[in-house]
Short mmCIF file of C-alpha atoms and ligand atoms in Angstrom, two decimals:
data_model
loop_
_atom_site.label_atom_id
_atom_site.label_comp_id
_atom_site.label_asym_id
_atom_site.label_seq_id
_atom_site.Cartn_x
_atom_site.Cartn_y
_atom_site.Cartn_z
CA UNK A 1 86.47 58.12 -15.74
CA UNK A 2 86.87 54.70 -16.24
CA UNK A 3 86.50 52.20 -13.34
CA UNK A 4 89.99 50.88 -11.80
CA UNK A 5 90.92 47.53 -12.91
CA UNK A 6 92.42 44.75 -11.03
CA UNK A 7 93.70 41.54 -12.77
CA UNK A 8 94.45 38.81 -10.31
CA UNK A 9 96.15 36.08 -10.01
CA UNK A 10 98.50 35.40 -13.27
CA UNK A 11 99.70 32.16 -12.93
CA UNK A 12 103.29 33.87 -14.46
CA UNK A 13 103.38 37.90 -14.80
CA UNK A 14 106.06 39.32 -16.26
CA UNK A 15 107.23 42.91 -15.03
CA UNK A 16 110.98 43.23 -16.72
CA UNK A 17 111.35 45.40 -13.29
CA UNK A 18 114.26 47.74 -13.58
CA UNK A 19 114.80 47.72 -17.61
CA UNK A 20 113.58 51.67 -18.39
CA UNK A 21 117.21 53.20 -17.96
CA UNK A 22 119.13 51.34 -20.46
CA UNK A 23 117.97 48.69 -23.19
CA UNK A 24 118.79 45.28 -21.62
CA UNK A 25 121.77 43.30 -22.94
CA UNK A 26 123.28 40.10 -22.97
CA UNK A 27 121.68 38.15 -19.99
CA UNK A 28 119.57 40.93 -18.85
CA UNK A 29 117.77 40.28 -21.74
CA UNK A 30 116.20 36.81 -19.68
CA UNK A 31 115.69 38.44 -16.55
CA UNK A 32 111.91 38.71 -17.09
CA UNK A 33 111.27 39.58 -13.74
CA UNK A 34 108.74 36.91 -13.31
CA UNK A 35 105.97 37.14 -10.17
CA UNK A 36 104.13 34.00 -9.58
CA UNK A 37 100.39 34.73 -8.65
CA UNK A 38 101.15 38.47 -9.67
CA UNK A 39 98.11 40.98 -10.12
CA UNK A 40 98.15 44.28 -11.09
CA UNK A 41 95.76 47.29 -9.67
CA UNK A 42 94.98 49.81 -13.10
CA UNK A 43 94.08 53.35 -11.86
CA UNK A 44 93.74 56.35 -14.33
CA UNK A 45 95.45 54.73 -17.16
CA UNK A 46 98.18 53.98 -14.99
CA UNK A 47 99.70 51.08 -13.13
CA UNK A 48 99.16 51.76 -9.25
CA UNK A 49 100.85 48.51 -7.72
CA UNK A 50 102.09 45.42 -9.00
CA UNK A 51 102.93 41.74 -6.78
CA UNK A 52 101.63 38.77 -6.06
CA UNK A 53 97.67 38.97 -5.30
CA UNK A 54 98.09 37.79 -1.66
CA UNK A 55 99.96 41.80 -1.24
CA UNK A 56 97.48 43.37 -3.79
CA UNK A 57 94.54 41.93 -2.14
CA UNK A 58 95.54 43.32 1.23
CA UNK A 59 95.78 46.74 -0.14
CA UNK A 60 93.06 47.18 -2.29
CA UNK A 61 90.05 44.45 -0.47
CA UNK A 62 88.54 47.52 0.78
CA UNK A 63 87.78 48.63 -2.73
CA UNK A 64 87.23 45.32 -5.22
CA UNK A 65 83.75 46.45 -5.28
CA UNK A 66 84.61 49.68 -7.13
CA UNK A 67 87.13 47.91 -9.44
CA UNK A 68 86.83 45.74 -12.66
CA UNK A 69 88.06 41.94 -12.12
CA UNK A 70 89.98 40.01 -14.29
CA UNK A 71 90.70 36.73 -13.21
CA UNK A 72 93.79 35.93 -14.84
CA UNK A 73 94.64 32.57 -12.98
CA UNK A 74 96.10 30.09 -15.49
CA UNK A 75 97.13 32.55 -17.94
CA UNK A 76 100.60 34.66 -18.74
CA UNK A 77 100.44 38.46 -18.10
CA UNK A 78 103.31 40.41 -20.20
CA UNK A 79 103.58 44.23 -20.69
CA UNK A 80 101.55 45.40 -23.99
CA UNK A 81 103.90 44.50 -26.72
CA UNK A 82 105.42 47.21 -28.59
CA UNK A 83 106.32 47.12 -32.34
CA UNK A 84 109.15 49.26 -33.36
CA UNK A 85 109.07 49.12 -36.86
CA UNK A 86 106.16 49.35 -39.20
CA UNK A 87 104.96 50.97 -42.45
CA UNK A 88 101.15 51.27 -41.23
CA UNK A 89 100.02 53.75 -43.20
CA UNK A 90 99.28 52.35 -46.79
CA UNK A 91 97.22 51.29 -49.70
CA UNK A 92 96.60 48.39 -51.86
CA UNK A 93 98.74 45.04 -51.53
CA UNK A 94 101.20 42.87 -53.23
CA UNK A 95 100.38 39.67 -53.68
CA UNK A 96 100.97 39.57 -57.31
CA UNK A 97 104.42 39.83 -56.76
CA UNK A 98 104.57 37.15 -53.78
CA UNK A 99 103.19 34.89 -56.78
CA UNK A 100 106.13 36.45 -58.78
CA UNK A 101 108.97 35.79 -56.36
CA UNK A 102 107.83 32.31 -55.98
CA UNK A 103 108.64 32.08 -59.40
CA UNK A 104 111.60 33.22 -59.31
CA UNK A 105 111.90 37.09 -59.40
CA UNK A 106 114.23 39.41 -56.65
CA UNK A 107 112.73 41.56 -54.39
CA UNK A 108 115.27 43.91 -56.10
CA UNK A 109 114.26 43.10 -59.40
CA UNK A 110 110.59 43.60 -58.93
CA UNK A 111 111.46 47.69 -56.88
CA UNK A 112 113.86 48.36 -59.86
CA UNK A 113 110.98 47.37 -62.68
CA UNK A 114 108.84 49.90 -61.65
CA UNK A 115 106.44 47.26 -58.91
CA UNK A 116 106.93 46.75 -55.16
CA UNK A 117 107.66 50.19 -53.24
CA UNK A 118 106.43 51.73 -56.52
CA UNK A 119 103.75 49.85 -56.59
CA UNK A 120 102.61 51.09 -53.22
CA UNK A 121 103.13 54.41 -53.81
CA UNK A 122 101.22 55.12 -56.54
CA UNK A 123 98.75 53.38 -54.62
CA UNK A 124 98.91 55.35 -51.60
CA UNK A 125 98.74 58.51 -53.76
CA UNK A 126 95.73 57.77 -54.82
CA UNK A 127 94.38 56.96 -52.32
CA UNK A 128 92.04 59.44 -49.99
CA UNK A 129 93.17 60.56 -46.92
CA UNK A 130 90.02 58.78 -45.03
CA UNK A 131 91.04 55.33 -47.34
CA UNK A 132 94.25 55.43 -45.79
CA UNK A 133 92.61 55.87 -42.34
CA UNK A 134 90.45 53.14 -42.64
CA UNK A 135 92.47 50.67 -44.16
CA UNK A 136 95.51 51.42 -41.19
CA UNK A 137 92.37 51.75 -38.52
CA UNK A 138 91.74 48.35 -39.28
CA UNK A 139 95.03 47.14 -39.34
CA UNK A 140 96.01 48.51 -36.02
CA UNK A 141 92.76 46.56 -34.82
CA UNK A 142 94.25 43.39 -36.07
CA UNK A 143 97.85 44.30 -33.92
CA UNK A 144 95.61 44.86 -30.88
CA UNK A 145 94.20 41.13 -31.60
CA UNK A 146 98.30 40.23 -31.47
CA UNK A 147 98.42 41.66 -28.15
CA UNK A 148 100.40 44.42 -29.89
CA UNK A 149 99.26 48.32 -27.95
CA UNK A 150 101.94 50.74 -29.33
CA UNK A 151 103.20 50.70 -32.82
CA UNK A 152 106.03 52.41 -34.96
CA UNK A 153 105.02 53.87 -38.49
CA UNK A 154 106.35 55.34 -40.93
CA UNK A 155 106.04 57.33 -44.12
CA UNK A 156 107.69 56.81 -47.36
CA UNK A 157 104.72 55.74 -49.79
CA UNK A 158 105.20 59.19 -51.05
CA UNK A 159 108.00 60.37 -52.82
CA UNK A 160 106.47 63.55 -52.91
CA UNK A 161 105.81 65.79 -50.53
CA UNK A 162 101.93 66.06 -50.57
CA UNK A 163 101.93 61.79 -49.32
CA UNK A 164 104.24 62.05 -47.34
CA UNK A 165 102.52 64.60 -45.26
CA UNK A 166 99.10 63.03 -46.30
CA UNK A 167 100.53 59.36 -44.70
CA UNK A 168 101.99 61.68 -41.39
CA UNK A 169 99.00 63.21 -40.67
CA UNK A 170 96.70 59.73 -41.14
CA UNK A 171 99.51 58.33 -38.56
CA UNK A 172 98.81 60.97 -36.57
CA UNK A 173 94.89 60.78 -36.65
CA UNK A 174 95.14 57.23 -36.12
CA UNK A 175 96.98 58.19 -32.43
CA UNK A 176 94.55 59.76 -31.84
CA UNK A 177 91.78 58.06 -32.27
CA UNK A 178 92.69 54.39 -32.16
CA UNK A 179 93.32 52.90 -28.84
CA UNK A 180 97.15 51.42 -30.33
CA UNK A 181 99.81 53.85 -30.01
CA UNK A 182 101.17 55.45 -32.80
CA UNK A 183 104.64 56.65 -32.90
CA UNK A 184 105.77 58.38 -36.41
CA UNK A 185 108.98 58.14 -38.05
CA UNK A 186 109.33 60.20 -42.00
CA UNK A 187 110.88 58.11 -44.09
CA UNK A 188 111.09 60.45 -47.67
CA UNK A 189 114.16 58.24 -48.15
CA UNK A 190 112.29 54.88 -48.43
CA UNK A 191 112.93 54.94 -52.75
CA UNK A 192 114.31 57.50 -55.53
CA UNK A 193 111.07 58.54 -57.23
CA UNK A 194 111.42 57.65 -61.07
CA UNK A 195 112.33 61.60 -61.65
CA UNK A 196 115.27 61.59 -59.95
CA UNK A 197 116.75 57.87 -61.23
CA UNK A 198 119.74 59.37 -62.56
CA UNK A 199 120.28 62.05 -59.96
CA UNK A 200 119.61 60.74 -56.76
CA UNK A 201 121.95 63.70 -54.85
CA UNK A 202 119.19 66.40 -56.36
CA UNK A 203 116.50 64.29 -54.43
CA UNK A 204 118.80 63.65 -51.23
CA UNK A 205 118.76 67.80 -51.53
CA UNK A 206 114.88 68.01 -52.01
CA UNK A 207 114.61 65.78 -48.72
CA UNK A 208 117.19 68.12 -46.87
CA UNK A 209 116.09 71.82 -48.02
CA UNK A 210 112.17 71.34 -48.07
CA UNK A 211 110.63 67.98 -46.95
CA UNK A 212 112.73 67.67 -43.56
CA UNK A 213 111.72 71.32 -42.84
CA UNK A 214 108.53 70.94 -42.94
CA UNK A 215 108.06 67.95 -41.42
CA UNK A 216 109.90 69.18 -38.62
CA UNK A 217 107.59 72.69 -38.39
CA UNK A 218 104.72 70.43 -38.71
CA UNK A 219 105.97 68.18 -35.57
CA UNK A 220 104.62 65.40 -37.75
CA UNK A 221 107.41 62.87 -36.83
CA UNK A 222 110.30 62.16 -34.00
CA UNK A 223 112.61 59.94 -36.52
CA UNK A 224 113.96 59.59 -39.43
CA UNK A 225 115.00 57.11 -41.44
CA UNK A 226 116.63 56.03 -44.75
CA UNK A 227 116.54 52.80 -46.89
CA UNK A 228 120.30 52.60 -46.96
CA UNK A 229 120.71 50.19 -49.85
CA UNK A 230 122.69 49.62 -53.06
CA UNK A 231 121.06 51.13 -55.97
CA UNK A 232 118.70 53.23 -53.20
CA UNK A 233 121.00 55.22 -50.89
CA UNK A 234 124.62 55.13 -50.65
CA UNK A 235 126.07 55.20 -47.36
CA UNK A 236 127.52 58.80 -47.77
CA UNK A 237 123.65 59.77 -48.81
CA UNK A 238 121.74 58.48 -46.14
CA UNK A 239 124.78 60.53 -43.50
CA UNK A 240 123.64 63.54 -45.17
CA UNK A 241 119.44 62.75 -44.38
CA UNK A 242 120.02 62.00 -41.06
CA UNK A 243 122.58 64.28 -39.85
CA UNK A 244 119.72 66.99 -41.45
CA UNK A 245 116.86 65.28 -39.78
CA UNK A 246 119.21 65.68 -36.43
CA UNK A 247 119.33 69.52 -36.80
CA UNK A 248 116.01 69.76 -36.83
CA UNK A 249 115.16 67.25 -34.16
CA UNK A 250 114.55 64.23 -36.02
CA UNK A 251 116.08 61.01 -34.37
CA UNK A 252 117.94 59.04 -37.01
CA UNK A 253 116.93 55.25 -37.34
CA UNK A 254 117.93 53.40 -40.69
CA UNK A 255 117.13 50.80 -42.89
CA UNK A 256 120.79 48.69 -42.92
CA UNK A 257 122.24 45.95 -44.14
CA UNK A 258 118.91 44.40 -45.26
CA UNK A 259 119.74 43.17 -48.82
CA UNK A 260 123.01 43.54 -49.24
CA UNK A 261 126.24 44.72 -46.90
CA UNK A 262 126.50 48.33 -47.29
CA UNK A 263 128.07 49.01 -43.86
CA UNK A 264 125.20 50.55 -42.81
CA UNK A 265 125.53 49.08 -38.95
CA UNK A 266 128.27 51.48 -38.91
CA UNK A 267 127.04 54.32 -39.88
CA UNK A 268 124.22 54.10 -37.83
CA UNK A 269 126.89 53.98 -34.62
CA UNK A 270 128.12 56.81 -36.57
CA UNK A 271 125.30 58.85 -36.45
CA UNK A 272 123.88 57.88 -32.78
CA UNK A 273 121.07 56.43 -34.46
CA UNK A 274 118.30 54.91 -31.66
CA UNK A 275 118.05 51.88 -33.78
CA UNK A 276 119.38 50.19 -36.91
CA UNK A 277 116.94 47.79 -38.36
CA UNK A 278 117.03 44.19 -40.67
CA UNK A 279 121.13 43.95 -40.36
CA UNK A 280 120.52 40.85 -41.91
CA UNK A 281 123.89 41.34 -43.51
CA UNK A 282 125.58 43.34 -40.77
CA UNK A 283 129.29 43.14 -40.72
CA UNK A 284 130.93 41.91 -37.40
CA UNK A 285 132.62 45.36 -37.14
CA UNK A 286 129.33 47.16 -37.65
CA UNK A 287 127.54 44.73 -34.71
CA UNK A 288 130.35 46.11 -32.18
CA UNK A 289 130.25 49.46 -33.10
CA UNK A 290 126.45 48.84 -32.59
CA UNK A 291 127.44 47.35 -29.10
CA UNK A 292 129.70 50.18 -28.25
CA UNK A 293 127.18 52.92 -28.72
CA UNK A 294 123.94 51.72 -28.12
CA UNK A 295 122.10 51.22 -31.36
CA UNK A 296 119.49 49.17 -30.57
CA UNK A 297 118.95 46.68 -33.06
CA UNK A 298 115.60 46.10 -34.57
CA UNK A 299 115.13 42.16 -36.02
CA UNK A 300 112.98 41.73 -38.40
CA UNK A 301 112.86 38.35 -38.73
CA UNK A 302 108.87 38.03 -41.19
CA UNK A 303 110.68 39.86 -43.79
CA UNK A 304 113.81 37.42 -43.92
CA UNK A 305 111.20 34.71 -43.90
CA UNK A 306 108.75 36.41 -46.58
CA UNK A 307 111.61 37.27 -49.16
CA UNK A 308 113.29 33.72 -48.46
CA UNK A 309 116.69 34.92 -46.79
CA UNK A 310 118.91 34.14 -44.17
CA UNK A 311 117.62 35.93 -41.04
CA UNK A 312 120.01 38.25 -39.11
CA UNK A 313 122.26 36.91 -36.72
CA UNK A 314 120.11 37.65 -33.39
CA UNK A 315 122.23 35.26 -31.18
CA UNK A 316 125.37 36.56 -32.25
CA UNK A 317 124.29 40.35 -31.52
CA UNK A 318 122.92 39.57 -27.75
CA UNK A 319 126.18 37.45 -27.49
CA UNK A 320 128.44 40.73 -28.43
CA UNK A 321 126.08 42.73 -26.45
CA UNK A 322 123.93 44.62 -29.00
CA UNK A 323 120.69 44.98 -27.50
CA UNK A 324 118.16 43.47 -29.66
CA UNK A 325 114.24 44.36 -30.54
CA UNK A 326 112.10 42.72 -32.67
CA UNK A 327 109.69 43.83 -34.94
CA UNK A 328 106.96 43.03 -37.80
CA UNK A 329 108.41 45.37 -40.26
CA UNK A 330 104.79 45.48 -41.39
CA UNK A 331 104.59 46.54 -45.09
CA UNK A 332 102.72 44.98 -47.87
CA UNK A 333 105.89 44.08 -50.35
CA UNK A 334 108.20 42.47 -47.73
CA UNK A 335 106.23 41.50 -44.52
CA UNK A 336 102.62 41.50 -44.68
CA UNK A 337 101.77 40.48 -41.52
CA UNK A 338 100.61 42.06 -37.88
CA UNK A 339 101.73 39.19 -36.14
CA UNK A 340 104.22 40.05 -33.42
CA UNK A 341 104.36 37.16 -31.64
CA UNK A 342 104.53 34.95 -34.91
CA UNK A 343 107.96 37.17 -35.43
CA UNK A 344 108.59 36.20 -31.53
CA UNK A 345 108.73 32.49 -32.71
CA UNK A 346 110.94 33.46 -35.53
CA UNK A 347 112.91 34.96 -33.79
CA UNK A 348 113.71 31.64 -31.43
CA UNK A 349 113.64 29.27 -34.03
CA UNK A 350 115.50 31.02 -37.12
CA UNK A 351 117.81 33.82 -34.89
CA UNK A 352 118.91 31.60 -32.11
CA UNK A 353 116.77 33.32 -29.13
CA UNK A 354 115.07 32.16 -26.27
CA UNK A 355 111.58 32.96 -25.20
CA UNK A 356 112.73 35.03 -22.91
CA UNK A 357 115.20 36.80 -25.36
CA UNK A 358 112.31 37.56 -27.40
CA UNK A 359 109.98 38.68 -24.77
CA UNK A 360 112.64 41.41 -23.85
CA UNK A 361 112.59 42.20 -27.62
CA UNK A 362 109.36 42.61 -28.40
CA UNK A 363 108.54 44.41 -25.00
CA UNK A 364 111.31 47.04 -23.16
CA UNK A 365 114.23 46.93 -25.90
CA UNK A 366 111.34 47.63 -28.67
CA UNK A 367 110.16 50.78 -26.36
CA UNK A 368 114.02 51.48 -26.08
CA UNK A 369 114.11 51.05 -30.28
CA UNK A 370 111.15 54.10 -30.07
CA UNK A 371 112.53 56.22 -27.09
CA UNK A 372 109.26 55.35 -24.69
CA UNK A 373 111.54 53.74 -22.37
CA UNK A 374 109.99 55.38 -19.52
CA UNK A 375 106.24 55.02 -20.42
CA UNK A 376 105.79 51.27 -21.80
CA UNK A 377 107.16 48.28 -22.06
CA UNK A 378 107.51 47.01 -18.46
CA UNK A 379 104.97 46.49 -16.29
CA UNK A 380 105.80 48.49 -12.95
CA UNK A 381 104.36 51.53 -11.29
CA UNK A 382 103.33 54.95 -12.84
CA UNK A 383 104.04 53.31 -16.84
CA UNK A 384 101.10 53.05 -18.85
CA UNK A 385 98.57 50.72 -18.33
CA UNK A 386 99.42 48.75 -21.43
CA UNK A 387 98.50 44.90 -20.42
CA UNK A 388 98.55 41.54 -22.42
CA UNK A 389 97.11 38.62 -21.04
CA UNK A 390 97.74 35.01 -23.00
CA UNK A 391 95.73 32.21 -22.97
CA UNK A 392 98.96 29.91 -21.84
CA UNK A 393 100.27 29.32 -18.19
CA UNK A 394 104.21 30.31 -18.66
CA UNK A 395 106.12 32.40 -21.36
CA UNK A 396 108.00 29.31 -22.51
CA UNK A 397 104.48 27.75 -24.52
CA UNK A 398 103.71 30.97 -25.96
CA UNK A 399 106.78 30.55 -28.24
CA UNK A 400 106.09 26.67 -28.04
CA UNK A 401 102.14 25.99 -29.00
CA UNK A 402 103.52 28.09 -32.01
CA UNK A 403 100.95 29.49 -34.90
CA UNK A 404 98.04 30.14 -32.60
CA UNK A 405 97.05 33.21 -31.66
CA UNK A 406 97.05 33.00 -27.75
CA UNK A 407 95.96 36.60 -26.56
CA UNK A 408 93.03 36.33 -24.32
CA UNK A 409 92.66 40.41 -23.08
CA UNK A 410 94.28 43.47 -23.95
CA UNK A 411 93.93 46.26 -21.75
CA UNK A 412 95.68 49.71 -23.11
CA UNK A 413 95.91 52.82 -21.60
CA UNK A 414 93.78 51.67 -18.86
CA UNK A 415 90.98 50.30 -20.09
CA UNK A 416 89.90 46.64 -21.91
CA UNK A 417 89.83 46.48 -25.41
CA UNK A 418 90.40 43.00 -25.92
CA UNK A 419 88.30 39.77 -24.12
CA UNK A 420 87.97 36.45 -25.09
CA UNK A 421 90.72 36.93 -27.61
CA UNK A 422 88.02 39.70 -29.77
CA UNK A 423 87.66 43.59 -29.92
CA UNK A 424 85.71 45.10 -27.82
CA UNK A 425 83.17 45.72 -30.61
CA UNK A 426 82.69 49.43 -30.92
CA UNK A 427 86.63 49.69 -32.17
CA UNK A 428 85.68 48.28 -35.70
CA UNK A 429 84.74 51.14 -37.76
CA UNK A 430 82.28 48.90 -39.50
CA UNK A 431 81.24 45.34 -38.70
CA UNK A 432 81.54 44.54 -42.81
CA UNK A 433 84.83 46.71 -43.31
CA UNK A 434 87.12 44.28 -41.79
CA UNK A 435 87.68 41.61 -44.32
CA UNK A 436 87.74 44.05 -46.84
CA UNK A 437 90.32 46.86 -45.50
CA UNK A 438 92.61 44.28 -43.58
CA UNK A 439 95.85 44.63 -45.68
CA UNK A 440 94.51 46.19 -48.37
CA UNK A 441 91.99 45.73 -51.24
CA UNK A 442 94.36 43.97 -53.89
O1 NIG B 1 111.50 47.46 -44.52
N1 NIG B 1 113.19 47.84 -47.35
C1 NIG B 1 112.48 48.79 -47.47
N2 NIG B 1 111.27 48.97 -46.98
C2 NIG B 1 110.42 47.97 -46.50
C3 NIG B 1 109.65 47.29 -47.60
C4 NIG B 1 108.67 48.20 -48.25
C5 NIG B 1 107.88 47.58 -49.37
O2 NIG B 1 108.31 46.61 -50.02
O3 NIG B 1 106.80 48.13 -49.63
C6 NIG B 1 111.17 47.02 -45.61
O4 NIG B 1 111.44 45.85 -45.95
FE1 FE B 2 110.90 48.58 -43.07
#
């Protein structure tokens, strides 16, 4: 049993208090629920009492000898931050074709000449099931370095159904043996393998009659989602996946809107899909249908940025009253990068938010996105003792001293994994493997 653990005396802690029943919206989404000299006493993985350190010190004086201390004057104490949206679980990289679109190639054009998702898939079916492990154990090491303690992750480096499962079960391992959350989402409906180019519907069957099935009997994921795109999946296809996955349990989430408008905001409202992600090309209609049911939408700001495009409209969604989350979208073609709060400042400075907008985002709407409303996300009592302390005195110069990382500690589940801003060092698998599984040997 690990020892109780008291962090004092954060010079701004931020509880988003009362923001587990319903993704926050519009100005909600700034009402950080700020306590000035806040501490927080950790019991049993669990958060026992939250305020300002003159209340917690009356409670608990009787006991500081018992607990762990972390001074946290000076600094910013946030929930863990939660990533909604990832593609963990994968091998090799890209950046062959980042050289390429630099000169001039489409992300389109590289997927449709055999390279990017391709690319990664034959990769990842290579690739052994411990590879995979270690390459995503070390990744999720570097989102614990970015404050990040629960991520998203999906399959969809398959394309068959012997990856697929082999990428859901390394997502799985990894939750269970990392100290990061993992949540898992199939995603057979990321690409049409080669095979099925000019029948795409015989696939979109294959996904419905055996690969959803099984993944379902398995319990390997809770969502599913389709890359909703033209020349992937039409509209009318990715219905089909998701109203299948819903029969057997599967949440639908969905890829929309990211290259080209496909209306595929609308269908997600259609469906009752817990999020629709990228929208970068959302149509207004599709944002209020979004608003009207619920959808939370996940921003992914890095991969506007890494494939040079116009980033969604975040502004205009909180201003209709979407509830917005944001997300790294972390995949090797599009957005190679761990870096939530990097996509935090992205998402003030090319989306229109504020820091407190994306705060919100990457915290409580992003457990929202990933239906762990009630566990993470906020700090208050009986969640998860999933803490984030920053090395800056107010949420405002996180966003502001911009390009640093500013994490100090990371405490998950209870119990410190991050000080100073490093690992604690028995979660590297190896001291030499990091450099050379971080994002992939090329
Ligand atoms: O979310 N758009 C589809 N899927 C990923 C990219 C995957 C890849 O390029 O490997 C995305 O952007
Ligand atoms: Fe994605």
């Amino acid at each position: 049993m690990n020892k109780p653990i008291f962090i004092r005396n954060a010079e701004q802690l931020v509880t988003l208090k009362g923001s587990s029943k319903a993704p926050l919206v519009k100005k909600q989404m700034s009402e950080l629920g700020i306590i000035e000299n806040g501490s927080i006493w950790i019991e049993n993985g669990v958060i026992e009492a939250v305020g300002t350190d003159k209340e917690l010190f009356e409670t608990y004086k009787n006991y500081l000898t018992e607990a762990q201390i972390i001074d946290a004057s000076g600094k910013l104490v946030t929930p863990g931050l939660v990533d909604p949206h990832t593609h963990l679980v994968y091998a090799g990289s890209r950046e062959n074709e980042f050289n390429m679109r630099l000169e001039g190639a489409t992300y389109m054009e590289i997927m449709n000449s055999g390279g990017g998702i391709y690319a990664t898939t034959t990769r990842t079916q290579k690739a052994s099931h411990e590879e995979l492990f270690h390459e995503s154990y070390e990744r999720l090491n570097q989102f614990l370095l970015q404050g990040v303690t629960t991520v998203e992750a999906k399959s969809g480096y398959g394309m068959e159904w012997e990856t697929e499962q082999k990428q859901l079960e390394v997502a799985k391992e990894l939750n269970e043996k990392h100290p990061v959350d993992v949540v898992s989402t199939f995603m057979g409906a990321h690409a049409v393998p080669a095979e099925y180019k000019e029948n795409t519907d015989q696939f979109v069957d294959h996904l419905i009659n055996e690969m959803i099935p099984k993944v379902s009997e398995l319990g390997l994921a809770e969502f599913n989602d389709v890359f909703c795109e033209k020349g992937v999946f039409t509209p009318e296809q990715s219905k089909k996946i998701l109203e299948a996955g819903k029969t057997y349990g599967l949440t639908p989430k969905i890829h929309a809107d990211e290259i080209e408008p496909y209306e595929g905001a609308e269908l997600a409202a259609e469906v009752g899909a817990i999020s629709a992600d990228h929208l970068l090309r959302a149509s207004d209609k599709g944002i209020e249908a979004m608003a009207e049911k619920g959808v939370v939408a996940v921003l992914l700001p890095g991969t506007a940025y890494f494939l040079m495009a116009e980033s969604a409209n975040g502004r205009k969604m909180i201003d209709k009253g979407v509830a917005v989350a944001l997300s790294t979208d972390c995949n090797p073609g599009s957005s190679p990068t761990v870096s939530l709060p990097f996509i935090m400042n992205l998402g003030c400075l090319k989306m229109g938010m504020t820091p407190a907008e994306v705060l919100a985002a990457a915290t409580i709407n992003a457990a929202h996105a990933i239906n762990r409303p009630e566990s993470i996300g906020s700090l208050e009592v009986g969640k998860k003792a999933d803490v984030t302390i920053f090395n800056v005195p107010n949420y405002m110069k996180l966003q502001y001293l911009y390009g640093v990382n500013h994490v100090d500690t990371v405490v998950k589940n209870g119990r410190l994994v991050v000080k100073g801003g490093n690992l604690i060092e028995k979660l590297s698998l190896s001291k030499t493997s990091t450099s050379q599984f971080f994002m992939g040997k090329a």
